[in-house]
PDB file of C-alpha atoms in Angstrom:
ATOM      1  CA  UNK A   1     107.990 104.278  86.171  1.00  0.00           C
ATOM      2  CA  UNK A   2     108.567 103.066  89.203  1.00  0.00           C
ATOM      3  CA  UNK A   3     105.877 103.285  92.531  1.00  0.00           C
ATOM      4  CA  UNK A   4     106.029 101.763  95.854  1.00  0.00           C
ATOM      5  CA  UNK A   5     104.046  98.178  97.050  1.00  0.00           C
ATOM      6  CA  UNK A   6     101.210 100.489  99.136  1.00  0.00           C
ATOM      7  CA  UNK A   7     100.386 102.361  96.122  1.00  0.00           C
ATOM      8  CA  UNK A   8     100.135  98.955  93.671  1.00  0.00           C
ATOM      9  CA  UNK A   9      97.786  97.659  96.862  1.00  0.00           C
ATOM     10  CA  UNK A  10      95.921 101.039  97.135  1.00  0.00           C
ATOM     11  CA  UNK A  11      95.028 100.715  93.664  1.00  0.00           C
ATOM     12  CA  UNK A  12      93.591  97.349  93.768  1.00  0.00           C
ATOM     13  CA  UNK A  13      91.993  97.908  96.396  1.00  0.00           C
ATOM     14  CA  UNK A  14      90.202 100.877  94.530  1.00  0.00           C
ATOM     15  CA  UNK A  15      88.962  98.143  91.868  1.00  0.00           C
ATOM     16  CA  UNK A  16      88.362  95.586  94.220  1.00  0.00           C
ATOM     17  CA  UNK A  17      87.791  96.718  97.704  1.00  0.00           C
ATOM     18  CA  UNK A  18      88.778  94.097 100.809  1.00  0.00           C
ATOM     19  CA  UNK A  19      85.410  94.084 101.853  1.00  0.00           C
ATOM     20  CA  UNK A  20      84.064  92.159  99.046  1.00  0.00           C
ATOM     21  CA  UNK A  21      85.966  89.270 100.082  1.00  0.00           C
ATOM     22  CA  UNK A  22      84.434  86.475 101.699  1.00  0.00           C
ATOM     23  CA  UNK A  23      84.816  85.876 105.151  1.00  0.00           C
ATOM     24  CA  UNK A  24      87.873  83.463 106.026  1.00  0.00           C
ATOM     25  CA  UNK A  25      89.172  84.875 102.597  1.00  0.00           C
ATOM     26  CA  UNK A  26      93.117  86.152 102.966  1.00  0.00           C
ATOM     27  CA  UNK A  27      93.271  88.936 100.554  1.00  0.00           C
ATOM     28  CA  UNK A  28      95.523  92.181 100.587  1.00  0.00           C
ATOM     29  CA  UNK A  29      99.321  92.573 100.866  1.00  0.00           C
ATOM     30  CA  UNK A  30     100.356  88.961 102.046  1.00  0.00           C
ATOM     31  CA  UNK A  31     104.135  89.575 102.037  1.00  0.00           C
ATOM     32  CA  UNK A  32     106.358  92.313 101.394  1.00  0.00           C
ATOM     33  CA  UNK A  33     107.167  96.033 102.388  1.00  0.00           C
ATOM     34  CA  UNK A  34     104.486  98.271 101.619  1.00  0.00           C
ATOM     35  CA  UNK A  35     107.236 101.144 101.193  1.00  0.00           C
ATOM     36  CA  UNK A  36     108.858  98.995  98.795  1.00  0.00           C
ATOM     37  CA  UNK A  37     109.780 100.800  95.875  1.00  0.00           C
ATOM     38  CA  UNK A  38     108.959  98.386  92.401  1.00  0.00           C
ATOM     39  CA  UNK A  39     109.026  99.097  88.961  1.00  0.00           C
ATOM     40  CA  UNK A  40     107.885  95.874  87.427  1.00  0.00           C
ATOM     41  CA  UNK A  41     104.688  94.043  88.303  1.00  0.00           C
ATOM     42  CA  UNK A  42     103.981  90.505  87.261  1.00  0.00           C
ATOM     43  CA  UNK A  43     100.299  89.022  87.417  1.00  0.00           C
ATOM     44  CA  UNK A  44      99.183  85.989  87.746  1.00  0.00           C
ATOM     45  CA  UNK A  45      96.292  83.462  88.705  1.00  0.00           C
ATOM     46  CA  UNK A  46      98.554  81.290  91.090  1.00  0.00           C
ATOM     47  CA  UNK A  47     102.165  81.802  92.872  1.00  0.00           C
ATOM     48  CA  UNK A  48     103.918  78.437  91.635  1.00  0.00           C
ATOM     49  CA  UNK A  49     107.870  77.869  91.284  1.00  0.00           C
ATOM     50  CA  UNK A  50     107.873  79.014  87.852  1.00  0.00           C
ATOM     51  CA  UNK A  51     105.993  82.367  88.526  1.00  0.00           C
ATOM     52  CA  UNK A  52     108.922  83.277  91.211  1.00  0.00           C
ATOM     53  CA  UNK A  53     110.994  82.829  88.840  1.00  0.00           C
ATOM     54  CA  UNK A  54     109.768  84.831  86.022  1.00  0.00           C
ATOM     55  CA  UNK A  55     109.321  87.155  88.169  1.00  0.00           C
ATOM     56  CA  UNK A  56     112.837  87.068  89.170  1.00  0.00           C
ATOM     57  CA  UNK A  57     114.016  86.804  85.917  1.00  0.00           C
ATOM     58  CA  UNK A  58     111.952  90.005  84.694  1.00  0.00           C
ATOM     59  CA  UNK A  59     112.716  92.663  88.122  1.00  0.00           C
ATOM     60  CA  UNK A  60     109.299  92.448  89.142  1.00  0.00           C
ATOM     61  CA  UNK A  61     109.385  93.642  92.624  1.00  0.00           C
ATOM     62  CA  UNK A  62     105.687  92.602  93.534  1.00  0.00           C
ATOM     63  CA  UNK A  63     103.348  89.784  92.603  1.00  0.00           C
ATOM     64  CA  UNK A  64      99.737  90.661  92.093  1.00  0.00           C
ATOM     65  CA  UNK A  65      97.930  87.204  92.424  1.00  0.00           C
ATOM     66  CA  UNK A  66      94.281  86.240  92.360  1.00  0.00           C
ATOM     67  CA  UNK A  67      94.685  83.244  94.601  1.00  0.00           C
ATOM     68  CA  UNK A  68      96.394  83.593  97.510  1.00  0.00           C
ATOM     69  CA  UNK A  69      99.436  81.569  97.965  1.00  0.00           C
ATOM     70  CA  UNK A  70      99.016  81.869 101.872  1.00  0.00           C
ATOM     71  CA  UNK A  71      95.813  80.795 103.240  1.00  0.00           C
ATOM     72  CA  UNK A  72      95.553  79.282 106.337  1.00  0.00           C
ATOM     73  CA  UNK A  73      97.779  80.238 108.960  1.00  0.00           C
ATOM     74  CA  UNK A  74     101.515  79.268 108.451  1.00  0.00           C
ATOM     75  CA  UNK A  75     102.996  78.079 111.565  1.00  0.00           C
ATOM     76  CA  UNK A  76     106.444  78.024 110.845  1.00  0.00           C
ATOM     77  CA  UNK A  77     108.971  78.278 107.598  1.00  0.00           C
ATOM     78  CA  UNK A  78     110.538  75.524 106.760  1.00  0.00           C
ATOM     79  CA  UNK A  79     112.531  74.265 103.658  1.00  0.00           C
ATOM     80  CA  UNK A  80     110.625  71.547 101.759  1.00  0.00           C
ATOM     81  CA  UNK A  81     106.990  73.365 102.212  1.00  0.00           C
ATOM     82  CA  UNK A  82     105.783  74.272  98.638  1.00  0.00           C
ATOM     83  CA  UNK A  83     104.148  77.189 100.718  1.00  0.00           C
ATOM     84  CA  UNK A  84     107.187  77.859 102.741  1.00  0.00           C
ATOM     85  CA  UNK A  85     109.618  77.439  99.648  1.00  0.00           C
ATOM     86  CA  UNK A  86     107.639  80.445  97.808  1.00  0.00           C
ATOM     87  CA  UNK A  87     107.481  82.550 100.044  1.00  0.00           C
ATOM     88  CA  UNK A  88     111.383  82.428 101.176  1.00  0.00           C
ATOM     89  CA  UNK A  89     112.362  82.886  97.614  1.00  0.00           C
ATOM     90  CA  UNK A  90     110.282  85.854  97.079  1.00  0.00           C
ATOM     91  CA  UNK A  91     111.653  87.409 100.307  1.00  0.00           C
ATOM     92  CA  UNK A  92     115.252  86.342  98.963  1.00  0.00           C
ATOM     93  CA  UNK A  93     114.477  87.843  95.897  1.00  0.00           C
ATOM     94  CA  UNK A  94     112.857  91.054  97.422  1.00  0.00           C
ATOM     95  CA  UNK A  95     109.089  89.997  95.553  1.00  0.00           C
ATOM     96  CA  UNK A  96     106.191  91.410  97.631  1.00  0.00           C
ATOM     97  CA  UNK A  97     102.942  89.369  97.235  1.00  0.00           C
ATOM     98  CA  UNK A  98      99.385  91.056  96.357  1.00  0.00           C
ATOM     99  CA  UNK A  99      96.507  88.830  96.605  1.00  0.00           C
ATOM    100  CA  UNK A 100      92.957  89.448  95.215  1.00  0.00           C
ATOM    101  CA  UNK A 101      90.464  86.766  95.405  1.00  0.00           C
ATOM    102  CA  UNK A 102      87.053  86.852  96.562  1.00  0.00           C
ATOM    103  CA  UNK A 103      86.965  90.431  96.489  1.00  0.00           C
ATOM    104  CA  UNK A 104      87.848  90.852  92.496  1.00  0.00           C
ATOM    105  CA  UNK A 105      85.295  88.033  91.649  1.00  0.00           C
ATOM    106  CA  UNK A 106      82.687  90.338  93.474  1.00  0.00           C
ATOM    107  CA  UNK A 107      83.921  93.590  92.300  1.00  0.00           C
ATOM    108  CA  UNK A 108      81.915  95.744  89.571  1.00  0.00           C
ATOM    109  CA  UNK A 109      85.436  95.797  87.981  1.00  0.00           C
ATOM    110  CA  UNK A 110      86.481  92.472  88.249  1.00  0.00           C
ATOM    111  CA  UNK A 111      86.698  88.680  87.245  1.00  0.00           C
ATOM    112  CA  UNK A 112      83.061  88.389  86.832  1.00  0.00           C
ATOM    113  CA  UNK A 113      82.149  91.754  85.611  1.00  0.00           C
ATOM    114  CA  UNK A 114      84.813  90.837  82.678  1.00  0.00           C
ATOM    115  CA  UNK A 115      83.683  87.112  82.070  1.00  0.00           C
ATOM    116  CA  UNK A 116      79.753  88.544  81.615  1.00  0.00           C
ATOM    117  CA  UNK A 117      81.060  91.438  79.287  1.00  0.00           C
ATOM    118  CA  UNK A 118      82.879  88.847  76.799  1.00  0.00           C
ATOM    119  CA  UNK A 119      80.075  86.509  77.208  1.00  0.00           C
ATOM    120  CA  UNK A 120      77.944  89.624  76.274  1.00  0.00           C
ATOM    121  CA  UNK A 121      75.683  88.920  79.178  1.00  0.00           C
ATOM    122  CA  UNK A 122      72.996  92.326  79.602  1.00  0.00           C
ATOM    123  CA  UNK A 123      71.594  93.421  83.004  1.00  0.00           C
ATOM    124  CA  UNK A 124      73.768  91.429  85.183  1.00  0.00           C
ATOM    125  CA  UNK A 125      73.607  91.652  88.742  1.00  0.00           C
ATOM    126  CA  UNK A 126      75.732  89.464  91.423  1.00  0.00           C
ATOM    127  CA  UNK A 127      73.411  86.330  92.995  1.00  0.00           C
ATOM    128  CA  UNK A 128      74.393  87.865  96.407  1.00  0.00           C
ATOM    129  CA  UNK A 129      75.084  91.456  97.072  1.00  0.00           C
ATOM    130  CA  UNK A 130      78.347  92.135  98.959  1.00  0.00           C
ATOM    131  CA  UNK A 131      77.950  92.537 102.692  1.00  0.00           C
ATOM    132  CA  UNK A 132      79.201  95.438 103.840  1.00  0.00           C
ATOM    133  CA  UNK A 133      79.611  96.027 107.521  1.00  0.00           C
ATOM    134  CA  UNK A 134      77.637  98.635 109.108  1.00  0.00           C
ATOM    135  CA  UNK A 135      79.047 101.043 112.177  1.00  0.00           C
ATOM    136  CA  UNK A 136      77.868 104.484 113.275  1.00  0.00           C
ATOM    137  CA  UNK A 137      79.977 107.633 112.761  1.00  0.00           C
ATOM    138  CA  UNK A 138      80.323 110.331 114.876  1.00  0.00           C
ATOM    139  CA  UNK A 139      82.448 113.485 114.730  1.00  0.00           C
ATOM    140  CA  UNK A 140      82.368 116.504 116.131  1.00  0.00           C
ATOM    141  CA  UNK A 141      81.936 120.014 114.109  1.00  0.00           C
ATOM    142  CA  UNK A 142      80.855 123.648 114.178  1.00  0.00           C
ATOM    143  CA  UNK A 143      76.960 123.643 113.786  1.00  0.00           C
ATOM    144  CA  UNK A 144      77.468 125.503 110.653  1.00  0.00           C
ATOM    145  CA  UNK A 145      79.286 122.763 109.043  1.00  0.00           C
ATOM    146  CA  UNK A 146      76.878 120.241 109.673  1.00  0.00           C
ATOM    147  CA  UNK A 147      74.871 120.107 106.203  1.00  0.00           C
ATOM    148  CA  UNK A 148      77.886 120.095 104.173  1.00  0.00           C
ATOM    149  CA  UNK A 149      79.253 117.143 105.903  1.00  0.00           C
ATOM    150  CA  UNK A 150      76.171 115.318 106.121  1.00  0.00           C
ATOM    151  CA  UNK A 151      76.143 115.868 102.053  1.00  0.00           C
ATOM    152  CA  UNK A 152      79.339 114.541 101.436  1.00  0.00           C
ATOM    153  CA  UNK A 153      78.624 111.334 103.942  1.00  0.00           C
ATOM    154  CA  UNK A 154      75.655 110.763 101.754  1.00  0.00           C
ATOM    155  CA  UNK A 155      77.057 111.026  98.518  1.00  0.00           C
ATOM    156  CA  UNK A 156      79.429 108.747  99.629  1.00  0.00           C
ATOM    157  CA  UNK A 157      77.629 106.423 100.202  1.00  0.00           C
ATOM    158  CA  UNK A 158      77.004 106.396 103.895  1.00  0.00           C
ATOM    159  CA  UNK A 159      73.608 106.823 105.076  1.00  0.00           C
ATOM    160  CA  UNK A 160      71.756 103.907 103.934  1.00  0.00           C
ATOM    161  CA  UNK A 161      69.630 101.484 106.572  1.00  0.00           C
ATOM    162  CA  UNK A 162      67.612  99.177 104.370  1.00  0.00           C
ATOM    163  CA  UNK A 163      65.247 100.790 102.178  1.00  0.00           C
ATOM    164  CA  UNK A 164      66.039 104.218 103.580  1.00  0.00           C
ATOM    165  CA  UNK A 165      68.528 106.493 102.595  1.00  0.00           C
ATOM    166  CA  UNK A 166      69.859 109.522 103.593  1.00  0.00           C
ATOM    167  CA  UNK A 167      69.757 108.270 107.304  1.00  0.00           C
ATOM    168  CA  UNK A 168      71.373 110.576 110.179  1.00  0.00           C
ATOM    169  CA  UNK A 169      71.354 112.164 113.491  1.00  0.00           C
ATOM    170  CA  UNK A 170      73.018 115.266 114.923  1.00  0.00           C
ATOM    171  CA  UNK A 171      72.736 116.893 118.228  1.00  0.00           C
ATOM    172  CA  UNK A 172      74.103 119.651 119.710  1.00  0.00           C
ATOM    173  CA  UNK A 173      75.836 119.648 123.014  1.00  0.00           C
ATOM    174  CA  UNK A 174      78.357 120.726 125.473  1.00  0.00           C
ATOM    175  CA  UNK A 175      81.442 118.786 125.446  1.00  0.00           C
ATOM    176  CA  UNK A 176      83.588 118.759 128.385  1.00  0.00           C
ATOM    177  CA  UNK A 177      87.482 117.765 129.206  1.00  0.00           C
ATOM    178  CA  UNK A 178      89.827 117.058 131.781  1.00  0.00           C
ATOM    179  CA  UNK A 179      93.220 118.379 130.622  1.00  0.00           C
ATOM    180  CA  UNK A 180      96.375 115.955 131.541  1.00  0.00           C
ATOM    181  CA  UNK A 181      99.696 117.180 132.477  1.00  0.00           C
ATOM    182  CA  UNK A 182     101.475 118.500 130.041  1.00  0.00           C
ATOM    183  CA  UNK A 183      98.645 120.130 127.671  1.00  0.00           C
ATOM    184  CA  UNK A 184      97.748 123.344 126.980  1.00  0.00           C
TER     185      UNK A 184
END
């Protein structure tokens, strides 16, 4: 069954979301067209010369990795590069390049969550929680809609400063607007 790049990388992401990486970490879709259609996926720990070429050899389209091939910032392409002799192959062969790192060791789902099940580890927790960044929301809705979006922010997830949960603000107000040429 075949599915495009974005959707393999919109699933991962769902196990092991991009914000569990560590800073400075380069995780996500590292090369390839996200509208990409594949059929095969190969996985792997690390993108050598011989994983290309299984890959290759198999019609995998994409390469899900957990350590990514490109990590500091490649300043040019040139023949001879192990780094730069990957990637041009896989974008000769058509290969996009999924990387998940940082982010799957931290995730519930993920490398660690797996080792501590087969180890048969009980009431595991991580030795430091995952950061994730706060920012404010606003929107803008009917008054009457206000409780059932506030709900579905919380259950979410959203909501949370510190020890208190269920955190929010709303006022009502008069907005006002200048309309541009061309609106109506």
């Amino acid at each position: 069954m075949a599915c495009r790049v974005d959707e393999v990388a919109a699933l991962m992401e769902e196990i092991a979301p991009l914000e569990l990486a560590a800073e400075g970490d380069n995780v996500g879709l590292l090369l390839g067209d996200p509208a990409q259609r594949v059929e095969r996926v190969l996985l792997t720990i690390d993108v050598t010369g011989e994983v290309v070429e299984e890959a290759g050899r198999r019609g995998a389209g994409m390469i899900v990795a957990h350590h990514p091939l490109i990590f500091r910032p490649l300043h040019n392409l040139v023949a001879g590069d192990t780094v730069s002799n990957l990637v041009m192959e896989m974008i000769r062969r058509g290969i996009s390049l999924y990387a998940a790192h940082t982010n799957l060791d931290a995730s519930e789902q993920g490398v660690n969550a797996a080792l501590a099940d087969a180890l048969g580890l009980v009431k595991t927790r991580p030795l430091e929680p995952a950061r994730f960044p706060h920012f404010k929301l606003v929107t803008f809705l009917p008054v009457e809609s206000v409780d059932r979006l506030r709900e579905a922010v919380f259950k979410a997830g959203a909501g949370v400063i510190g020890k208190y949960s269920r955190c929010s603000f709303y006022a009502e107000g008069v907005g006002t607007f200048l309309a541009g040429e061309g609106t109506e």
